[in-house]
Coordinates of C-alpha atoms in Angstrom, one line a residue:
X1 CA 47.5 10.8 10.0
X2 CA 46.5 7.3 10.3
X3 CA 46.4 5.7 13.9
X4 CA 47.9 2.1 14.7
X5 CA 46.4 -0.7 14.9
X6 CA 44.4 -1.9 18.2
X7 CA 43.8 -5.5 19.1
X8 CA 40.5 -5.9 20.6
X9 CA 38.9 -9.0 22.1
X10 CA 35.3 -9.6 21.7
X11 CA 32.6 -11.1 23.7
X12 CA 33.6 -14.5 22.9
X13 CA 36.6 -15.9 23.7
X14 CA 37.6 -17.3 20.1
X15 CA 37.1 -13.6 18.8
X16 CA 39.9 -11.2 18.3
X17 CA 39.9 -8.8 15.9
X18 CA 42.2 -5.8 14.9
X19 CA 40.8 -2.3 13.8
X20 CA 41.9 0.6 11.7
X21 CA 40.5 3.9 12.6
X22 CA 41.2 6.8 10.3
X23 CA 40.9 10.1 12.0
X24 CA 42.3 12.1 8.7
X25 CA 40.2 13.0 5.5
X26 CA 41.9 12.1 2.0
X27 CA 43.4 15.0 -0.1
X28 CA 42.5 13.2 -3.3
X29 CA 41.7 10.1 -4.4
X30 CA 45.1 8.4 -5.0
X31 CA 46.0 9.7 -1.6
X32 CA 43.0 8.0 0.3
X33 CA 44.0 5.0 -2.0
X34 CA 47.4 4.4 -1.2
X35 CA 46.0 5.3 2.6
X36 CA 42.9 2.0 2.6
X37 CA 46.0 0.3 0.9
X38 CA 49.0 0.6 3.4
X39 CA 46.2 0.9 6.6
X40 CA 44.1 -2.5 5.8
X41 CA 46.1 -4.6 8.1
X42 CA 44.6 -8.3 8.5
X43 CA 44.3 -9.7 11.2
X44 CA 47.6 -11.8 12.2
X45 CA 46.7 -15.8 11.7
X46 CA 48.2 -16.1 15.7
X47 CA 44.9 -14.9 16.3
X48 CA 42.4 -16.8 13.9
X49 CA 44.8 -20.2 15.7
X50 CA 44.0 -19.3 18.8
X51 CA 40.8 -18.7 18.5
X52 CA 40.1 -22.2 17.0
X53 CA 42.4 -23.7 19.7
X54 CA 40.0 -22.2 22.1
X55 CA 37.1 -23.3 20.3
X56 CA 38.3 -26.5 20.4
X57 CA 39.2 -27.1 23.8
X58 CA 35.9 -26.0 24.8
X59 CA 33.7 -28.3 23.0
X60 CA 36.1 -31.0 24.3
X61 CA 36.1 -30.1 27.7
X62 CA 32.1 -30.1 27.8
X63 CA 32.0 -33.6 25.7
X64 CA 34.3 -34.7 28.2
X65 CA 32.2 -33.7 31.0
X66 CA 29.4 -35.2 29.2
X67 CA 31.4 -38.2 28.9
X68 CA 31.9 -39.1 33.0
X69 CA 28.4 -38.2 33.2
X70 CA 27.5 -40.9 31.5
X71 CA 29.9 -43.3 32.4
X72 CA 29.0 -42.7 36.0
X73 CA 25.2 -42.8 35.3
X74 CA 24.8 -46.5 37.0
X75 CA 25.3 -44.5 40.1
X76 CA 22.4 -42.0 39.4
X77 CA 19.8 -45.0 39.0
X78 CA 17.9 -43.9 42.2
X79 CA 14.9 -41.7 41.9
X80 CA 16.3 -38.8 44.2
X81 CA 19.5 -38.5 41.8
X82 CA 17.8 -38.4 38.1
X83 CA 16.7 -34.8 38.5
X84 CA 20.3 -33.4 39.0
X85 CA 21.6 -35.6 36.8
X86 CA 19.4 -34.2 34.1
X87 CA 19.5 -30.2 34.7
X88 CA 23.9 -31.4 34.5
X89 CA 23.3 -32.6 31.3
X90 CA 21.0 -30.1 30.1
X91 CA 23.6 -27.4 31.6
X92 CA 26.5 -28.6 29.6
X93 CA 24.3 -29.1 25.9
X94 CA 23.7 -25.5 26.8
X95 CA 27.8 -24.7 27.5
X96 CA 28.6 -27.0 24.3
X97 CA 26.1 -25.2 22.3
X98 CA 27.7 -21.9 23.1
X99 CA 30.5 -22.9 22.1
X100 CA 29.4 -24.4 18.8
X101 CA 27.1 -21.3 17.7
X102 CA 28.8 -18.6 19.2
X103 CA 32.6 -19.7 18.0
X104 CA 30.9 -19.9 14.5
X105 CA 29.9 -16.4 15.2
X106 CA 33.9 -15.4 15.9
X107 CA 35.6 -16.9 13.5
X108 CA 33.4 -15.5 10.7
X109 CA 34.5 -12.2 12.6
X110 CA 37.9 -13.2 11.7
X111 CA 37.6 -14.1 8.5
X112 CA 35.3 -11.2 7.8
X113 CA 38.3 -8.9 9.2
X114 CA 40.9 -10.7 7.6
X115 CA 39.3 -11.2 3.9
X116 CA 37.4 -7.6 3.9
X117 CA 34.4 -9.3 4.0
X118 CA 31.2 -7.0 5.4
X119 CA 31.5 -5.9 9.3
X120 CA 29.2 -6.7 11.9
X121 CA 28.0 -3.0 11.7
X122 CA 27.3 -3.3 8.0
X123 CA 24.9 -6.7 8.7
X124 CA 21.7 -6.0 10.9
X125 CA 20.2 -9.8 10.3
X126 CA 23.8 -11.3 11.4
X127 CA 24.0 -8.8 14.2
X128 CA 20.1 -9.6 15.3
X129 CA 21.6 -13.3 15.5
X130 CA 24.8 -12.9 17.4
X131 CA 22.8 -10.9 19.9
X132 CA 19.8 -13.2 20.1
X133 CA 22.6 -16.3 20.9
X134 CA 24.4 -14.4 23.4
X135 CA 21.5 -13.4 25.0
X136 CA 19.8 -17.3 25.0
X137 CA 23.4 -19.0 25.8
X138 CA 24.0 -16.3 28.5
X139 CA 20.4 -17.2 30.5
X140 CA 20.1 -20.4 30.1
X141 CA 23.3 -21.4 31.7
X142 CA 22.2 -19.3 34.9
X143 CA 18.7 -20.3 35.0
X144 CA 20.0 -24.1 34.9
X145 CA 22.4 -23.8 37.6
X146 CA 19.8 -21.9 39.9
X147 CA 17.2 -24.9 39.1
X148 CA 20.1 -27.4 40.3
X149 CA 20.4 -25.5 43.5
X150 CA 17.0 -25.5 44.2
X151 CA 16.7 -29.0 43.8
X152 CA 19.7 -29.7 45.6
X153 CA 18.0 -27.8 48.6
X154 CA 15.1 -29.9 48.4
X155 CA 16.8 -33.3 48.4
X156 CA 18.8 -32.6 51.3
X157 CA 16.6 -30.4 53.4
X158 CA 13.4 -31.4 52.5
X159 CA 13.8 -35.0 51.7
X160 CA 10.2 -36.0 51.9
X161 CA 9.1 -33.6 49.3
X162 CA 11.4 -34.4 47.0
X163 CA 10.5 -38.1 47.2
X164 CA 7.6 -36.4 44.4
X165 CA 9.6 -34.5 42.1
X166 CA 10.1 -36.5 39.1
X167 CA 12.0 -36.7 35.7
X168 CA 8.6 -35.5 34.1
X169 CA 8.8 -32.3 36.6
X170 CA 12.2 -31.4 36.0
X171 CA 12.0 -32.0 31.8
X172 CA 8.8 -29.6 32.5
X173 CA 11.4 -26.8 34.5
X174 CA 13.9 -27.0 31.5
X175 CA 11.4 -26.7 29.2
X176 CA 10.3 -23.7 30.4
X177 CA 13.5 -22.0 31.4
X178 CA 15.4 -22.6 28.0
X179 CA 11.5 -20.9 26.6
X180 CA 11.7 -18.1 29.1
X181 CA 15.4 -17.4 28.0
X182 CA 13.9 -17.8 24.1
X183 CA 11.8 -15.2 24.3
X184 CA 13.5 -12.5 25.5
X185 CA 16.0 -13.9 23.0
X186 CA 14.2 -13.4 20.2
X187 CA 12.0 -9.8 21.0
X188 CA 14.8 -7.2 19.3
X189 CA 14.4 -10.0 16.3
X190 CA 10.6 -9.3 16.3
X191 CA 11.0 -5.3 17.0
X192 CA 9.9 -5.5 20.0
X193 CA 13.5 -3.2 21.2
X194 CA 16.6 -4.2 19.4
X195 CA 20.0 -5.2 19.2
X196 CA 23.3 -2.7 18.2
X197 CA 27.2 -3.3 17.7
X198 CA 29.1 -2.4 20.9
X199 CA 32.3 -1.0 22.0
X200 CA 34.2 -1.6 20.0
X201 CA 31.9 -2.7 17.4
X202 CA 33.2 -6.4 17.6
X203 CA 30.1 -7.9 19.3
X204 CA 26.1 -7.5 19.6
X205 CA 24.1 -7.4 22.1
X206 CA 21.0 -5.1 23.7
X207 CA 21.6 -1.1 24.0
X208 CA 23.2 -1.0 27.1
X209 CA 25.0 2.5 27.4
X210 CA 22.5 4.4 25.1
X211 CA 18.9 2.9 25.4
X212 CA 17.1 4.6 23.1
X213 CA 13.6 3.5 24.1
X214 CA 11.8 2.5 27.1
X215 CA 11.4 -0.8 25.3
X216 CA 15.8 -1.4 25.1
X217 CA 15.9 -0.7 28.5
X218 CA 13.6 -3.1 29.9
X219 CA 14.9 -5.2 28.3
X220 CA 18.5 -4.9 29.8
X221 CA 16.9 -4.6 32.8
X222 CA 15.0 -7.7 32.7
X223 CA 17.9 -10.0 31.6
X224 CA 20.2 -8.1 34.1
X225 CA 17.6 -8.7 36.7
X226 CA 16.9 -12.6 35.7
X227 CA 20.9 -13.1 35.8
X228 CA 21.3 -11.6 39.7
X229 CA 18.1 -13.4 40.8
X230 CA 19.2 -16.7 39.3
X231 CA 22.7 -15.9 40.8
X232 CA 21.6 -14.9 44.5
X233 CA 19.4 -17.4 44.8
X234 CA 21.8 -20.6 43.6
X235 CA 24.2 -19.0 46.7
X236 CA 21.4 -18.6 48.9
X237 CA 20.4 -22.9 48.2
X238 CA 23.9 -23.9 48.2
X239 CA 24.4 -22.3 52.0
X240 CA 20.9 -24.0 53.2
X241 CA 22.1 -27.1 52.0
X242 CA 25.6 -27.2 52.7
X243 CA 24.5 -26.4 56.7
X244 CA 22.4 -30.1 57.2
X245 CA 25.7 -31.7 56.5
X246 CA 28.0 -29.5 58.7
X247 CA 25.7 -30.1 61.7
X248 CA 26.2 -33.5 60.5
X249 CA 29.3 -33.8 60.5
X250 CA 29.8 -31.7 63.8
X251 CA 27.5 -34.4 65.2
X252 CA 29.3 -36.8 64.3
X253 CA 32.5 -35.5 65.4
X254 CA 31.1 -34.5 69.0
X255 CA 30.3 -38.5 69.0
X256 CA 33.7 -39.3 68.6
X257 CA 35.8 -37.2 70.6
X258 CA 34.2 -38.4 73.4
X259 CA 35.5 -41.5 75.5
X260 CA 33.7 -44.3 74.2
X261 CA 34.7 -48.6 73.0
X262 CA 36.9 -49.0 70.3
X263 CA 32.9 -50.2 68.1
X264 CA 31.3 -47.3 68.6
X265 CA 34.2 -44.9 67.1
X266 CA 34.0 -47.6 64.4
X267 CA 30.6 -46.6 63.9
X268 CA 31.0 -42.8 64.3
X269 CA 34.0 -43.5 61.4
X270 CA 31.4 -45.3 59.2
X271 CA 29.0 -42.1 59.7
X272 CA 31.4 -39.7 58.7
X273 CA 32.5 -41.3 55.5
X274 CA 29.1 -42.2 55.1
X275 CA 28.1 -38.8 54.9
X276 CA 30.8 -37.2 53.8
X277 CA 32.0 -39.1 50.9
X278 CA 28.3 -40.1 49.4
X279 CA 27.2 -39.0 46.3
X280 CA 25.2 -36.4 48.0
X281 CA 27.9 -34.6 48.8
X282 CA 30.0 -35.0 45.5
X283 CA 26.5 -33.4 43.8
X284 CA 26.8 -30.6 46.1
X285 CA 30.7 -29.9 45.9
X286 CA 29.9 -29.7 42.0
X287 CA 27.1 -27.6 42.5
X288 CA 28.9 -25.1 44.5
X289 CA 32.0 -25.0 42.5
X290 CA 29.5 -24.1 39.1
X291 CA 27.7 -21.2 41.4
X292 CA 31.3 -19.9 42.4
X293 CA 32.7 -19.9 38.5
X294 CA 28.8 -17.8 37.4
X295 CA 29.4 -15.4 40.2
X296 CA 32.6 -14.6 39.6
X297 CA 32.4 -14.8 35.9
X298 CA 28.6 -12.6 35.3
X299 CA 28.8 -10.8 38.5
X300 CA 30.4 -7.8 37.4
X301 CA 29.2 -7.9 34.2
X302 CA 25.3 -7.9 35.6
X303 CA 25.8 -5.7 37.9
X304 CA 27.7 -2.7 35.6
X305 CA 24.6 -3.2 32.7
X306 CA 22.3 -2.8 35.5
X307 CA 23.7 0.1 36.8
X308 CA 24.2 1.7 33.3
X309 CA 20.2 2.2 33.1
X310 CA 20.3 4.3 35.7
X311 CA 23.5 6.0 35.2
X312 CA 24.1 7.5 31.7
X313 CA 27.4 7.9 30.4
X314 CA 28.0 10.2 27.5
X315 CA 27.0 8.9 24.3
X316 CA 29.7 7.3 22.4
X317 CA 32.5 7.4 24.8
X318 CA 34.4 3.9 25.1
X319 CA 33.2 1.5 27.6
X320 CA 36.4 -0.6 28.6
X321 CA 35.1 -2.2 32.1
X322 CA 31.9 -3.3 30.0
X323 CA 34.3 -5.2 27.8
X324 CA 36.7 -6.5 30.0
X325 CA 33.6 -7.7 32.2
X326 CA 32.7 -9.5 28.9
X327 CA 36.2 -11.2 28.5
X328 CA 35.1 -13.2 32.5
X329 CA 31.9 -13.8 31.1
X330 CA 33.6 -15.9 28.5
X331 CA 35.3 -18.3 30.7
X332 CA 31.8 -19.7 32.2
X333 CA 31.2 -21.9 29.4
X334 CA 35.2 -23.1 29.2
X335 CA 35.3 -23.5 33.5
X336 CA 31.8 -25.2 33.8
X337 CA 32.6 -28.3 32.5
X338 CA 35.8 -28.7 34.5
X339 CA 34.3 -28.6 37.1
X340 CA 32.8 -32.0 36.9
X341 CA 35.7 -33.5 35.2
X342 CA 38.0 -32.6 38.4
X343 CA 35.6 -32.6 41.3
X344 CA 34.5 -36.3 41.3
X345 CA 33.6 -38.7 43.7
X346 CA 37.3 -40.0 43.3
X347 CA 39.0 -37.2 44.3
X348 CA 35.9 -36.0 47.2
X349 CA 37.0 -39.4 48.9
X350 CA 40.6 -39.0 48.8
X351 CA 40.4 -35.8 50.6
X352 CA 37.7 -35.9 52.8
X353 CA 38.0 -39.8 53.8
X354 CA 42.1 -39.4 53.9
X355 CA 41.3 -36.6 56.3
X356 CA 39.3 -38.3 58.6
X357 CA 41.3 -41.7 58.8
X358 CA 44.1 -39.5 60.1
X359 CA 41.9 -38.1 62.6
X360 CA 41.3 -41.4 63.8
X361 CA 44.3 -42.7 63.7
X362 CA 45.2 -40.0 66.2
X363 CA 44.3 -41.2 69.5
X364 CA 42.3 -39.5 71.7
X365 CA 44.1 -38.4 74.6
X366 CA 41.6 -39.5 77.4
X367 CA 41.2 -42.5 75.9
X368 CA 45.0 -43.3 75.8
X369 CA 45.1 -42.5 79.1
X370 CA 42.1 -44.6 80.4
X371 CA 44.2 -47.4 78.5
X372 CA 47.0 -46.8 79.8
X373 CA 45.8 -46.9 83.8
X374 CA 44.1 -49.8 83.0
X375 CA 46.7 -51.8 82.0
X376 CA 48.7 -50.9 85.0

């Protein structure tokens, strides 16, 4: 008796595949014939579509990020801005080369699938790639963003230090982040632990519910651990910077509320859109949103492989909430560049600046009234 098909959705975004399982053995050989023949469903093409559709709109939302970068890069021409503008850049290549290698990677899945071409199981050197890429093009976005938040932190808290970092400094920090992320990429490639088909054999990636050596699960451990670090610490920045301008702005606030000559709230106005619709803050809004998308995106998925090194679960039982945490992992690379296309300097000044004239427009009651006596 031969069980229906199942769709399944892999890692990747662009990747859905459908499976026939056979849990019956064949009488004879025209019966397991006519069986492979009326079971060997392909894929429906809605699915190979979509998952070029996908494809597509990712690479064209990170070239269009890439795009307003560079149309806005007069505005970066200070010293203190170059080093965020670079780790941006170098954050979407990495989002746009995800999607480039790794979409490859899904749609020879579904043509594999559809054609009867070999499986993923059946092909160790493919499957050593796929996992190799998933692994490099999972770090290095994390490690990127966490470098941006601690230069963020820099610029605005310490300002004085970060009159010495330099392009040269930060090209050195990529360099070795994307090597970092390389190497542990490539270690199952030189045996040094290795990489397996997972649930439900659609993706590949490092032995996370079964580690069969010491070697597998440090290595789990160690990008699990890299991941969290890189995530906790990015929050941890963005609240230490975000509080110099909130005093700041509470400052300037205090300044204004109280009765003063029609100049000096002028002046306090000026502050405040000074502050808080500079470029500085734009670079910090954008920061934020990217940390927000990676935690909510590779939180769960960090902490469960984490937590599955210390807590085995029977061997070969099916590990849904690994591959629905997989499925949020898959919308980093397709949310990171919209956050820079949408959060712009444009729309920061419309909301904040459009805030605060209204606030000023609104006159302060004790200086109405001071007015008001006056003129009587």
């Amino acid at each position: 008796m031969m069980t229906t098909p199942v769709p399944v959705t892999s890692f990747i975004p662009h990747l859905t595949i459908q499976f026939n399982w056979s849990n019956s053995t064949s009488n004879s050989t025209s019966n397991s014939t006519s069986h492979s023949t009326s079971n060997s469903t392909s894929p429906p093409l809605s699915d190979l579509l979509m998952s070029c559709f996908t494809m597509i709109f990712g690479t064209i939302s990170n070239l269009t990020a890439l795009g307003i970068l560079a149309m806005s890069r007069s505005r970066f021409r200070g010293q203190s801005n170059l080093p965020f503008l670079l780790l941006t850049v170098a954050l979407l290549l990495a989002d746009l080369g995800g999607h480039f290698i790794l979409g490859a990677f899904a749609l020879y899945g579904h043509i594999s699938a559809r054609y009867k071409m070999p499986s993923l199981k059946s092909s160790v050197a493919f499957c050593k790639i796929f996992g190799a890429s998933m692994v490099f093009f999972g770090l290095c976005p994390l490690l990127l963003g966490c470098a941006m938040a601690v230069e963020r932190w820099v610029a605005i808290s310490r300002p004085f230090l970060h009159v010495y970092i330099t392009v040269a400094h930060v090209k050195r920090v990529v360099l070795i982040f994307i090597s970092s992320a390389l190497v542990l990429a490539l270690l199952p490639i030189f045996y040094v632990g290795k990489y397996t088909t997972q649930f439900p054999d659609t993706w590949c990636f490092l032995p996370i519910q079964d580690s069969p050596s010491t070697a597998d699960k440090n290595l789990v451990l160690a990008f699990s651990c890299l991941g969290l670090i890189a995530l906790i610490l990015s929050l941890l920045c963005n609240v230490l910077s975000g509080l110099p301008l909130l005093k700041a702005k509470l400052k300037s606030r205090n300044c204004y509320t109280k009765p003063s000559a029609q100049g000096s709230s002028r002046a306090s106005s000026t502050s405040t859109s000074t502050i808080f619709c500079s470029l500085e803050v734009e670079m910090l809004v954008q920061l934020a949103g990217v940390t927000v998308v990676s935690c909510v995106c590779w939180g769960p998925f960090l902490i469960n492989i984490f937590m599955k090194q210390f807590n085995r679960d029977p061997k070969g039982q099916e590990d849904r909430f690994t591959l629905q945490s997989l499925r949020m992992v898959t919308w980093n690379q397709i949310l990171d560049p919209w956050v820079y296309i949408l959060i712009r300097r444009t729309m920061l000044s419309k909301l904040c600046c459009g805030l605060h004239n209204q606030s000023f427009m609104t006159p302060n009651p004790s200086f109405t009234d001071s007015r008001r006596e006056t003129f009587m």
